[in-house]
PDB file of C-alpha atoms and ligand atoms in Angstrom:
ATOM      1  CA  UNK A 242     -83.898   9.768 -65.508  1.00 92.00           C
ATOM      2  CA  UNK A 243     -85.074   9.911 -61.904  1.00 97.00           C
ATOM      3  CA  UNK A 244     -83.816   7.119 -59.665  1.00 98.00           C
ATOM      4  CA  UNK A 245     -85.118   5.560 -56.469  1.00 98.00           C
ATOM      5  CA  UNK A 246     -82.363   5.581 -53.846  1.00 98.00           C
ATOM      6  CA  UNK A 247     -84.221   3.948 -50.971  1.00 98.00           C
ATOM      7  CA  UNK A 248     -87.311   3.480 -48.887  1.00 98.00           C
ATOM      8  CA  UNK A 249     -88.107   4.306 -45.269  1.00 98.00           C
ATOM      9  CA  UNK A 250     -90.898   2.201 -43.785  1.00 99.00           C
ATOM     10  CA  UNK A 251     -92.211   3.099 -40.351  1.00 98.00           C
ATOM     11  CA  UNK A 252     -95.180   3.064 -37.997  1.00 98.00           C
ATOM     12  CA  UNK A 253     -96.916   6.431 -37.516  1.00 97.00           C
ATOM     13  CA  UNK A 254     -98.354   6.148 -33.992  1.00 96.00           C
ATOM     14  CA  UNK A 255     -99.419   9.699 -32.962  1.00 93.00           C
ATOM     15  CA  UNK A 256     -98.049   9.268 -29.411  1.00 94.00           C
ATOM     16  CA  UNK A 257     -94.543   9.286 -30.991  1.00 94.00           C
ATOM     17  CA  UNK A 258     -95.206  12.975 -31.723  1.00 92.00           C
ATOM     18  CA  UNK A 259     -95.820  13.598 -28.042  1.00 92.00           C
ATOM     19  CA  UNK A 260     -92.575  11.801 -27.180  1.00 94.00           C
ATOM     20  CA  UNK A 261     -90.653  13.920 -29.733  1.00 93.00           C
ATOM     21  CA  UNK A 262     -92.217  17.116 -28.351  1.00 91.00           C
ATOM     22  CA  UNK A 263     -91.193  16.147 -24.796  1.00 93.00           C
ATOM     23  CA  UNK A 264     -87.687  14.955 -25.805  1.00 94.00           C
ATOM     24  CA  UNK A 265     -88.297  11.407 -24.541  1.00 96.00           C
ATOM     25  CA  UNK A 266     -86.123   9.654 -27.147  1.00 98.00           C
ATOM     26  CA  UNK A 267     -83.885   8.121 -24.428  1.00 98.00           C
ATOM     27  CA  UNK A 268     -86.704   7.299 -22.025  1.00 98.00           C
ATOM     28  CA  UNK A 269     -86.770   3.502 -21.383  1.00 98.00           C
ATOM     29  CA  UNK A 270     -90.246   3.142 -22.930  1.00 98.00           C
ATOM     30  CA  UNK A 271     -89.333   5.012 -26.125  1.00 98.00           C
ATOM     31  CA  UNK A 272     -85.624   4.300 -26.644  1.00 98.00           C
ATOM     32  CA  UNK A 273     -86.036   0.858 -28.268  1.00 98.00           C
ATOM     33  CA  UNK A 274     -88.262   2.472 -30.898  1.00 98.00           C
ATOM     34  CA  UNK A 275     -86.257   5.668 -31.512  1.00 98.00           C
ATOM     35  CA  UNK A 276     -82.987   3.707 -31.738  1.00 98.00           C
ATOM     36  CA  UNK A 277     -84.359   2.140 -34.915  1.00 98.00           C
ATOM     37  CA  UNK A 278     -83.904   5.513 -36.618  1.00 98.00           C
ATOM     38  CA  UNK A 279     -80.165   5.810 -35.919  1.00 98.00           C
ATOM     39  CA  UNK A 280     -79.153   3.916 -39.096  1.00 98.00           C
ATOM     40  CA  UNK A 281     -81.780   5.858 -41.055  1.00 98.00           C
ATOM     41  CA  UNK A 282     -80.259   9.170 -39.898  1.00 98.00           C
ATOM     42  CA  UNK A 283     -76.762   8.006 -40.798  1.00 97.00           C
ATOM     43  CA  UNK A 284     -77.922   6.919 -44.258  1.00 98.00           C
ATOM     44  CA  UNK A 285     -79.882  10.137 -44.878  1.00 97.00           C
ATOM     45  CA  UNK A 286     -76.719  12.157 -44.173  1.00 95.00           C
ATOM     46  CA  UNK A 287     -75.247  10.601 -47.320  1.00 95.00           C
ATOM     47  CA  UNK A 288     -78.434  10.329 -49.346  1.00 97.00           C
ATOM     48  CA  UNK A 289     -80.332  13.563 -49.832  1.00 97.00           C
ATOM     49  CA  UNK A 290     -83.466  13.060 -51.906  1.00 98.00           C
ATOM     50  CA  UNK A 291     -84.814  15.630 -54.365  1.00 98.00           C
ATOM     51  CA  UNK A 292     -88.283  14.098 -54.069  1.00 98.00           C
ATOM     52  CA  UNK A 293     -90.038  12.011 -51.435  1.00 98.00           C
ATOM     53  CA  UNK A 294     -92.970   9.925 -52.683  1.00 99.00           C
ATOM     54  CA  UNK A 295     -95.063   8.728 -49.758  1.00 98.00           C
ATOM     55  CA  UNK A 296     -97.723   6.043 -49.322  1.00 99.00           C
ATOM     56  CA  UNK A 297     -99.968   6.470 -46.308  1.00 98.00           C
ATOM     57  CA  UNK A 298    -103.579   6.498 -45.227  1.00 98.00           C
ATOM     58  CA  UNK A 299    -105.542   9.544 -44.224  1.00 96.00           C
ATOM     59  CA  UNK A 300    -107.153   9.386 -40.761  1.00 93.00           C
ATOM     60  CA  UNK A 301    -110.126  11.682 -41.366  1.00 92.00           C
ATOM     61  CA  UNK A 302    -108.306  14.936 -42.105  1.00 92.00           C
ATOM     62  CA  UNK A 303    -108.740  15.019 -45.908  1.00 95.00           C
ATOM     63  CA  UNK A 304    -111.302  12.300 -46.475  1.00 95.00           C
ATOM     64  CA  UNK A 305    -114.006  11.077 -44.156  1.00 93.00           C
ATOM     65  CA  UNK A 306    -116.235   8.012 -44.286  1.00 92.00           C
ATOM     66  CA  UNK A 307    -118.693   9.805 -46.575  1.00 94.00           C
ATOM     67  CA  UNK A 308    -116.102  10.308 -49.331  1.00 95.00           C
ATOM     68  CA  UNK A 309    -113.232   7.861 -49.374  1.00 97.00           C
ATOM     69  CA  UNK A 310    -111.024   7.489 -52.440  1.00 98.00           C
ATOM     70  CA  UNK A 311    -109.357   4.098 -52.788  1.00 98.00           C
ATOM     71  CA  UNK A 312    -106.203   5.749 -54.170  1.00 98.00           C
ATOM     72  CA  UNK A 313    -105.513   9.507 -54.112  1.00 98.00           C
ATOM     73  CA  UNK A 314    -102.473  11.401 -55.413  1.00 98.00           C
ATOM     74  CA  UNK A 315    -101.504  14.898 -54.306  1.00 98.00           C
ATOM     75  CA  UNK A 316    -100.692  17.514 -56.946  1.00 98.00           C
ATOM     76  CA  UNK A 317    -100.272  20.556 -54.722  1.00 98.00           C
ATOM     77  CA  UNK A 318     -97.483  23.135 -54.723  1.00 98.00           C
ATOM     78  CA  UNK A 319     -97.288  22.797 -50.949  1.00 97.00           C
ATOM     79  CA  UNK A 320     -98.698  20.609 -48.207  1.00 97.00           C
ATOM     80  CA  UNK A 321     -99.649  22.047 -44.844  1.00 94.00           C
ATOM     81  CA  UNK A 322     -99.401  20.072 -41.654  1.00 90.00           C
ATOM     82  CA  UNK A 323    -102.702  20.059 -39.809  1.00 88.00           C
ATOM     83  CA  UNK A 324    -102.434  17.156 -37.449  1.00 75.00           C
ATOM     84  CA  UNK A 325    -104.973  16.439 -34.784  1.00 62.00           C
ATOM     85  CA  UNK A 326    -102.849  17.061 -31.720  1.00 63.00           C
ATOM     86  CA  UNK A 327    -100.908  14.661 -29.465  1.00 74.00           C
ATOM     87  CA  UNK A 328     -98.223  17.258 -28.775  1.00 76.00           C
ATOM     88  CA  UNK A 329     -96.167  17.549 -31.942  1.00 76.00           C
ATOM     89  CA  UNK A 330     -95.998  21.238 -32.862  1.00 76.00           C
ATOM     90  CA  UNK A 331     -97.302  22.038 -36.339  1.00 74.00           C
ATOM     91  CA  UNK A 332     -94.277  22.381 -38.615  1.00 74.00           C
ATOM     92  CA  UNK A 333     -93.605  24.336 -41.785  1.00 77.00           C
ATOM     93  CA  UNK A 334     -95.361  23.410 -44.997  1.00 89.00           C
ATOM     94  CA  UNK A 335     -93.645  20.816 -47.142  1.00 95.00           C
ATOM     95  CA  UNK A 336     -93.057  21.902 -50.751  1.00 97.00           C
ATOM     96  CA  UNK A 337     -94.773  19.901 -53.477  1.00 98.00           C
ATOM     97  CA  UNK A 338     -94.002  19.428 -57.155  1.00 98.00           C
ATOM     98  CA  UNK A 339     -97.082  19.794 -59.365  1.00 98.00           C
ATOM     99  CA  UNK A 340     -94.964  18.770 -62.405  1.00 98.00           C
ATOM    100  CA  UNK A 341     -93.763  15.499 -60.913  1.00 98.00           C
ATOM    101  CA  UNK A 342     -97.174  14.792 -59.363  1.00 98.00           C
ATOM    102  CA  UNK A 343     -98.913  15.216 -62.716  1.00 98.00           C
ATOM    103  CA  UNK A 344     -96.347  12.989 -64.395  1.00 98.00           C
ATOM    104  CA  UNK A 345     -97.121  10.285 -61.818  1.00 98.00           C
ATOM    105  CA  UNK A 346    -100.880  10.882 -62.151  1.00 98.00           C
ATOM    106  CA  UNK A 347    -100.755  10.686 -65.966  1.00 98.00           C
ATOM    107  CA  UNK A 348     -98.705   7.492 -65.831  1.00 98.00           C
ATOM    108  CA  UNK A 349    -101.096   5.905 -63.310  1.00 98.00           C
ATOM    109  CA  UNK A 350    -104.118   6.708 -65.469  1.00 98.00           C
ATOM    110  CA  UNK A 351    -102.308   5.335 -68.558  1.00 98.00           C
ATOM    111  CA  UNK A 352    -101.694   2.199 -66.492  1.00 98.00           C
ATOM    112  CA  UNK A 353    -105.472   2.053 -65.875  1.00 98.00           C
ATOM    113  CA  UNK A 354    -105.534   3.143 -62.218  1.00 98.00           C
ATOM    114  CA  UNK A 355    -108.655   5.238 -61.648  1.00 97.00           C
ATOM    115  CA  UNK A 356    -107.237   7.540 -59.012  1.00 98.00           C
ATOM    116  CA  UNK A 357    -108.475  10.725 -57.366  1.00 98.00           C
ATOM    117  CA  UNK A 358    -106.244  13.749 -57.987  1.00 98.00           C
ATOM    118  CA  UNK A 359    -105.939  16.222 -55.120  1.00 98.00           C
ATOM    119  CA  UNK A 360    -104.813  19.775 -55.751  1.00 97.00           C
ATOM    120  CA  UNK A 361    -104.915  20.294 -52.002  1.00 97.00           C
ATOM    121  CA  UNK A 362    -103.953  17.777 -49.332  1.00 97.00           C
ATOM    122  CA  UNK A 363    -103.275  18.224 -45.644  1.00 96.00           C
ATOM    123  CA  UNK A 364    -100.600  16.276 -43.828  1.00 94.00           C
ATOM    124  CA  UNK A 365    -101.779  14.239 -40.855  1.00 93.00           C
ATOM    125  CA  UNK A 366     -99.822  12.096 -38.379  1.00 94.00           C
ATOM    126  CA  UNK A 367     -99.320   9.418 -41.032  1.00 96.00           C
ATOM    127  CA  UNK A 368     -96.763  11.748 -42.634  1.00 95.00           C
ATOM    128  CA  UNK A 369     -95.824  14.279 -39.960  1.00 93.00           C
ATOM    129  CA  UNK A 370     -94.524  11.573 -37.592  1.00 94.00           C
ATOM    130  CA  UNK A 371     -92.367   9.764 -40.221  1.00 96.00           C
ATOM    131  CA  UNK A 372     -90.987  13.111 -41.495  1.00 95.00           C
ATOM    132  CA  UNK A 373     -90.043  14.276 -38.006  1.00 93.00           C
ATOM    133  CA  UNK A 374     -88.556  10.881 -37.171  1.00 96.00           C
ATOM    134  CA  UNK A 375     -86.442  10.845 -40.319  1.00 97.00           C
ATOM    135  CA  UNK A 376     -85.175  14.444 -40.189  1.00 96.00           C
ATOM    136  CA  UNK A 377     -85.477  15.520 -36.528  1.00 94.00           C
ATOM    137  CA  UNK A 378     -83.174  18.531 -36.972  1.00 90.00           C
ATOM    138  CA  UNK A 379     -84.605  20.006 -40.162  1.00 87.00           C
ATOM    139  CA  UNK A 380     -86.629  23.171 -39.651  1.00 81.00           C
ATOM    140  CA  UNK A 381     -87.848  23.157 -43.245  1.00 86.00           C
ATOM    141  CA  UNK A 382     -87.763  20.488 -45.902  1.00 91.00           C
ATOM    142  CA  UNK A 383     -85.636  20.971 -49.006  1.00 92.00           C
ATOM    143  CA  UNK A 384     -87.096  18.084 -51.010  1.00 97.00           C
ATOM    144  CA  UNK A 385     -90.430  18.021 -52.787  1.00 98.00           C
ATOM    145  CA  UNK A 386     -93.247  15.777 -51.628  1.00 98.00           C
ATOM    146  CA  UNK A 387     -95.646  13.666 -53.676  1.00 98.00           C
ATOM    147  CA  UNK A 388     -98.160  12.062 -51.275  1.00 98.00           C
ATOM    148  CA  UNK A 389    -100.147   9.015 -52.348  1.00 98.00           C
ATOM    149  CA  UNK A 390    -103.120   8.131 -50.164  1.00 98.00           C
ATOM    150  CA  UNK A 391    -104.466   4.598 -49.837  1.00 98.00           C
ATOM    151  CA  UNK A 392    -107.787   3.753 -48.216  1.00 98.00           C
ATOM    152  CA  UNK A 393    -107.062   1.473 -45.256  1.00 98.00           C
ATOM    153  CA  UNK A 394    -110.022   2.778 -43.270  1.00 97.00           C
ATOM    154  CA  UNK A 395    -113.393   2.275 -44.963  1.00 96.00           C
ATOM    155  CA  UNK A 396    -114.499  -1.030 -46.510  1.00 96.00           C
ATOM    156  CA  UNK A 397    -114.232  -2.151 -49.244  1.00 97.00           C
ATOM    157  CA  UNK A 398    -110.447  -1.932 -48.982  1.00 98.00           C
ATOM    158  CA  UNK A 399    -108.092  -2.351 -51.941  1.00 98.00           C
ATOM    159  CA  UNK A 400    -106.384  -5.729 -52.196  1.00 98.00           C
ATOM    160  CA  UNK A 401    -102.678  -6.134 -51.354  1.00 98.00           C
ATOM    161  CA  UNK A 402    -102.199  -7.250 -54.972  1.00 98.00           C
ATOM    162  CA  UNK A 403    -103.660  -3.975 -56.224  1.00 98.00           C
ATOM    163  CA  UNK A 404    -101.593  -1.940 -53.736  1.00 99.00           C
ATOM    164  CA  UNK A 405     -98.420  -3.626 -54.985  1.00 99.00           C
ATOM    165  CA  UNK A 406     -99.435  -3.003 -58.602  1.00 99.00           C
ATOM    166  CA  UNK A 407    -100.113   0.671 -57.795  1.00 99.00           C
ATOM    167  CA  UNK A 408     -96.651   0.989 -56.297  1.00 99.00           C
ATOM    168  CA  UNK A 409     -95.066  -0.692 -59.318  1.00 99.00           C
ATOM    169  CA  UNK A 410     -96.888   1.733 -61.624  1.00 99.00           C
ATOM    170  CA  UNK A 411     -95.528   4.633 -59.545  1.00 99.00           C
ATOM    171  CA  UNK A 412     -92.069   3.126 -60.015  1.00 98.00           C
ATOM    172  CA  UNK A 413     -92.619   3.133 -63.764  1.00 98.00           C
ATOM    173  CA  UNK A 414     -93.554   6.816 -63.537  1.00 98.00           C
ATOM    174  CA  UNK A 415     -90.411   7.625 -61.535  1.00 98.00           C
ATOM    175  CA  UNK A 416     -88.240   5.814 -64.053  1.00 97.00           C
ATOM    176  CA  UNK A 417     -89.746   7.762 -66.939  1.00 98.00           C
ATOM    177  CA  UNK A 418     -89.422  11.173 -65.234  1.00 97.00           C
ATOM    178  CA  UNK A 419     -86.868  13.028 -67.330  1.00 96.00           C
ATOM    179  CA  UNK A 420     -84.834  14.597 -64.538  1.00 96.00           C
ATOM    180  CA  UNK A 421     -81.528  13.839 -62.889  1.00 96.00           C
ATOM    181  CA  UNK A 422     -83.266  13.397 -59.559  1.00 98.00           C
ATOM    182  CA  UNK A 423     -83.022  11.168 -56.504  1.00 98.00           C
ATOM    183  CA  UNK A 424     -86.293   9.815 -55.141  1.00 98.00           C
ATOM    184  CA  UNK A 425     -86.904   8.421 -51.659  1.00 98.00           C
ATOM    185  CA  UNK A 426     -90.002   6.338 -50.963  1.00 99.00           C
ATOM    186  CA  UNK A 427     -91.928   6.301 -47.684  1.00 98.00           C
ATOM    187  CA  UNK A 428     -94.409   3.663 -46.539  1.00 98.00           C
ATOM    188  CA  UNK A 429     -96.097   4.421 -43.219  1.00 98.00           C
ATOM    189  CA  UNK A 430     -98.406   2.761 -40.695  1.00 98.00           C
ATOM    190  CA  UNK A 431     -98.658  -0.726 -39.219  1.00 96.00           C
ATOM    191  CA  UNK A 432     -97.502  -3.121 -38.227  1.00 98.00           C
ATOM    192  CA  UNK A 433    -100.191  -5.211 -36.508  1.00 98.00           C
ATOM    193  CA  UNK A 434    -102.604  -3.194 -34.394  1.00 98.00           C
ATOM    194  CA  UNK A 435    -106.283  -2.835 -33.632  1.00 98.00           C
ATOM    195  CA  UNK A 436    -107.472   0.298 -31.874  1.00 97.00           C
ATOM    196  CA  UNK A 437    -111.095  -0.507 -31.183  1.00 95.00           C
ATOM    197  CA  UNK A 438    -113.751  -3.224 -30.938  1.00 96.00           C
ATOM    198  CA  UNK A 439    -113.582  -6.552 -29.143  1.00 96.00           C
ATOM    199  CA  UNK A 440    -110.003  -7.195 -30.248  1.00 97.00           C
ATOM    200  CA  UNK A 441    -108.671  -3.749 -29.227  1.00 98.00           C
ATOM    201  CA  UNK A 442    -104.981  -4.170 -28.406  1.00 97.00           C
ATOM    202  CA  UNK A 443    -104.577  -7.156 -30.748  1.00 98.00           C
ATOM    203  CA  UNK A 444    -101.101  -7.613 -32.283  1.00 98.00           C
ATOM    204  CA  UNK A 445     -99.580 -10.522 -34.193  1.00 98.00           C
ATOM    205  CA  UNK A 446     -95.775 -10.795 -34.126  1.00 98.00           C
ATOM    206  CA  UNK A 447     -95.858 -13.926 -36.336  1.00 98.00           C
ATOM    207  CA  UNK A 448     -97.632 -12.131 -39.162  1.00 98.00           C
ATOM    208  CA  UNK A 449     -95.428  -9.047 -38.679  1.00 98.00           C
ATOM    209  CA  UNK A 450     -92.320 -11.238 -39.032  1.00 98.00           C
ATOM    210  CA  UNK A 451     -93.743 -12.798 -42.180  1.00 98.00           C
ATOM    211  CA  UNK A 452     -94.168  -9.285 -43.644  1.00 98.00           C
ATOM    212  CA  UNK A 453     -90.736  -8.045 -42.562  1.00 98.00           C
ATOM    213  CA  UNK A 454     -88.991 -11.199 -43.827  1.00 98.00           C
ATOM    214  CA  UNK A 455     -90.660 -11.140 -47.240  1.00 98.00           C
ATOM    215  CA  UNK A 456     -91.127  -7.505 -48.122  1.00 98.00           C
ATOM    216  CA  UNK A 457     -87.574  -6.790 -49.337  1.00 98.00           C
ATOM    217  CA  UNK A 458     -87.000  -9.732 -51.695  1.00 98.00           C
ATOM    218  CA  UNK A 459     -90.400 -11.365 -52.148  1.00 98.00           C
ATOM    219  CA  UNK A 460     -93.110  -8.700 -51.805  1.00 98.00           C
ATOM    220  CA  UNK A 461     -95.535 -10.786 -53.876  1.00 98.00           C
ATOM    221  CA  UNK A 462     -95.725 -13.183 -50.895  1.00 98.00           C
ATOM    222  CA  UNK A 463     -97.753 -10.518 -49.089  1.00 98.00           C
ATOM    223  CA  UNK A 464    -100.431 -10.661 -51.810  1.00 98.00           C
ATOM    224  CA  UNK A 465    -101.400 -14.257 -50.947  1.00 98.00           C
ATOM    225  CA  UNK A 466    -103.787 -12.810 -48.328  1.00 98.00           C
ATOM    226  CA  UNK A 467    -106.871 -10.744 -49.115  1.00 98.00           C
ATOM    227  CA  UNK A 468    -107.407  -7.400 -47.380  1.00 98.00           C
ATOM    228  CA  UNK A 469    -109.967  -9.087 -45.100  1.00 98.00           C
ATOM    229  CA  UNK A 470    -107.502 -11.908 -44.312  1.00 98.00           C
ATOM    230  CA  UNK A 471    -105.012  -9.217 -43.269  1.00 98.00           C
ATOM    231  CA  UNK A 472    -107.578  -7.490 -41.038  1.00 98.00           C
ATOM    232  CA  UNK A 473    -107.997 -10.857 -39.318  1.00 98.00           C
ATOM    233  CA  UNK A 474    -104.245 -11.572 -39.164  1.00 98.00           C
ATOM    234  CA  UNK A 475    -103.035  -8.087 -38.303  1.00 98.00           C
ATOM    235  CA  UNK A 476    -105.934  -6.135 -36.782  1.00 98.00           C
ATOM    236  CA  UNK A 477    -108.334  -3.599 -38.257  1.00 98.00           C
ATOM    237  CA  UNK A 478    -105.565  -0.971 -38.388  1.00 98.00           C
ATOM    238  CA  UNK A 479    -102.816  -3.497 -39.161  1.00 98.00           C
ATOM    239  CA  UNK A 480    -104.172  -3.339 -42.709  1.00 98.00           C
ATOM    240  CA  UNK A 481    -102.063  -0.154 -42.969  1.00 98.00           C
ATOM    241  CA  UNK A 482     -99.456  -2.655 -44.238  1.00 99.00           C
ATOM    242  CA  UNK A 483    -101.059  -1.877 -47.634  1.00 99.00           C
ATOM    243  CA  UNK A 484     -99.049   1.371 -47.533  1.00 99.00           C
ATOM    244  CA  UNK A 485     -95.835  -0.588 -47.020  1.00 99.00           C
ATOM    245  CA  UNK A 486     -96.727  -2.992 -49.838  1.00 99.00           C
ATOM    246  CA  UNK A 487     -97.367  -0.135 -52.295  1.00 99.00           C
ATOM    247  CA  UNK A 488     -94.206   1.657 -51.172  1.00 99.00           C
ATOM    248  CA  UNK A 489     -92.174  -1.497 -51.715  1.00 99.00           C
ATOM    249  CA  UNK A 490     -93.592  -1.767 -55.240  1.00 99.00           C
ATOM    250  CA  UNK A 491     -92.568   1.841 -55.921  1.00 99.00           C
ATOM    251  CA  UNK A 492     -88.936   1.036 -55.068  1.00 98.00           C
ATOM    252  CA  UNK A 493     -88.483  -1.334 -58.026  1.00 98.00           C
ATOM    253  CA  UNK A 494     -86.121  -4.326 -57.844  1.00 98.00           C
ATOM    254  CA  UNK A 495     -83.822  -5.385 -56.372  1.00 98.00           C
ATOM    255  CA  UNK A 496     -83.652  -3.752 -52.948  1.00 98.00           C
ATOM    256  CA  UNK A 497     -81.496  -4.463 -49.926  1.00 97.00           C
ATOM    257  CA  UNK A 498     -82.637  -4.345 -46.312  1.00 98.00           C
ATOM    258  CA  UNK A 499     -80.171  -1.929 -44.683  1.00 98.00           C
ATOM    259  CA  UNK A 500     -81.729  -1.833 -41.212  1.00 98.00           C
ATOM    260  CA  UNK A 501     -84.710  -3.292 -39.399  1.00 98.00           C
ATOM    261  CA  UNK A 502     -86.175  -2.522 -35.993  1.00 98.00           C
ATOM    262  CA  UNK A 503     -89.232  -4.196 -34.444  1.00 98.00           C
ATOM    263  CA  UNK A 504     -90.503  -3.213 -31.030  1.00 98.00           C
ATOM    264  CA  UNK A 505     -93.749  -4.217 -29.397  1.00 97.00           C
ATOM    265  CA  UNK A 506     -95.722  -2.309 -28.232  1.00 97.00           C
ATOM    266  CA  UNK A 507     -95.635   1.420 -28.854  1.00 97.00           C
ATOM    267  CA  UNK A 508     -99.043   2.615 -27.715  1.00 96.00           C
ATOM    268  CA  UNK A 509    -101.345  -0.069 -29.177  1.00 97.00           C
ATOM    269  CA  UNK A 510     -99.088  -0.911 -32.098  1.00 98.00           C
ATOM    270  CA  UNK A 511     -96.365  -3.390 -32.980  1.00 98.00           C
ATOM    271  CA  UNK A 512     -93.940  -0.736 -34.188  1.00 98.00           C
ATOM    272  CA  UNK A 513     -91.363  -1.259 -36.903  1.00 98.00           C
ATOM    273  CA  UNK A 514     -88.833   0.766 -38.841  1.00 98.00           C
ATOM    274  CA  UNK A 515     -87.101  -0.595 -41.926  1.00 98.00           C
ATOM    275  CA  UNK A 516     -84.649   1.062 -44.291  1.00 98.00           C
ATOM    276  CA  UNK A 517     -84.298  -0.480 -47.740  1.00 98.00           C
ATOM    277  CA  UNK A 518     -81.796   0.783 -50.271  1.00 98.00           C
ATOM    278  CA  UNK A 519     -81.251   0.380 -54.008  1.00 98.00           C
ATOM    279  CA  UNK A 520     -78.144   0.244 -56.190  1.00 97.00           C
ATOM    280  CA  UNK A 521     -78.481   4.039 -56.627  1.00 97.00           C
ATOM    281  CA  UNK A 522     -77.878   4.745 -52.929  1.00 95.00           C
ATOM    282  CA  UNK A 523     -74.574   5.900 -51.492  1.00 92.00           C
ATOM    283  CA  UNK A 524     -73.391   3.834 -48.546  1.00 80.00           C
ATOM    284  CA  UNK A 525     -72.410   5.685 -45.346  1.00 75.00           C
ATOM    285  CA  UNK A 526     -68.609   6.068 -45.306  1.00 62.00           C
TER     286      UNK A 526
HETATM  287  C1  DHB B 811    -102.204   4.382 -33.060  1.00 92.26           C
HETATM  288  C2  DHB B 811    -101.717   3.798 -34.231  1.00 92.26           C
HETATM  289  C3  DHB B 811    -102.056   4.331 -35.480  1.00 92.26           C
HETATM  290  O1  DHB B 811    -101.625   3.817 -36.669  1.00 92.26           O
HETATM  291  C4  DHB B 811    -102.872   5.452 -35.564  1.00 92.26           C
HETATM  292  O2  DHB B 811    -103.129   5.974 -36.781  1.00 92.26           O
HETATM  293  C5  DHB B 811    -103.384   6.023 -34.401  1.00 92.26           C
HETATM  294  C6  DHB B 811    -103.056   5.483 -33.144  1.00 92.26           C
HETATM  295  C7  DHB B 811    -101.840   3.834 -31.703  1.00 92.26           C
HETATM  296  O3  DHB B 811    -101.280   2.736 -31.588  1.00 92.26           O
HETATM  297  O4  DHB B 811    -102.058   4.549 -30.715  1.00 92.26           O
HETATM  298 FE1   FE B 812    -102.691   4.815 -38.429  1.00 92.26          FE
END
């Protein structure tokens, strides 16, 4: 059966793409953020996934405000990067796995999640940035991607409780996938940030710490707040934490926090990178 080996959780600020393109990883502004990926790189040397299942929000590339699925699952044979600029060169398509995607989709529908299935999906900065951060030297990806999209953009937003349940149902699907395969989970976005309106620039380190402290061993704690509570606590884009909550659910239990980095600010965002591992991971030698 397929096994979850770990989860990479990271912010997806587009300006990071510009910094990668310009080679600014050791620049004083960027270094504290990029250093958070050193333990992730070390771990990924020893842990090569066959599949990467990602939880992120689309920023207007696939879905716009006129048509906004609450939960969407990709079932494409390949995913093309079509980001909206900021300097990161467009990279090669990432291979998909229609078989694994449809297994996840069928399981989610059996579990009574009324999802949208997408036989085409473009990759925006919510995935391109985390992929480039995790595997900076790879020219093409040798794992297969299953992207899960969560609406964090257009109200009404799904509740944190529902996002966690979605992730747990994805975990059930992974566990029942009859393949000797290693699965890595991604959760992207956050932490606290608000890009527009009267509170533009708002961040909340106290709420971010609450999330980081509880997500590994007590993810249900994050469901005590409604989506609107989180918008208030974390900013109108801080609600991207829903992606992290779903991703944590998809890891199953128990998980171990292997590394954590929190740096404020990167652009307008309280940026964080966390690596969580499971009993199926290999430790770096
Ligand atoms: C920024 C953060 C985001 O999550 C995003 O999608 C776009 C911009 C920012 O802080 O600049
Ligand atoms: Fe975002």
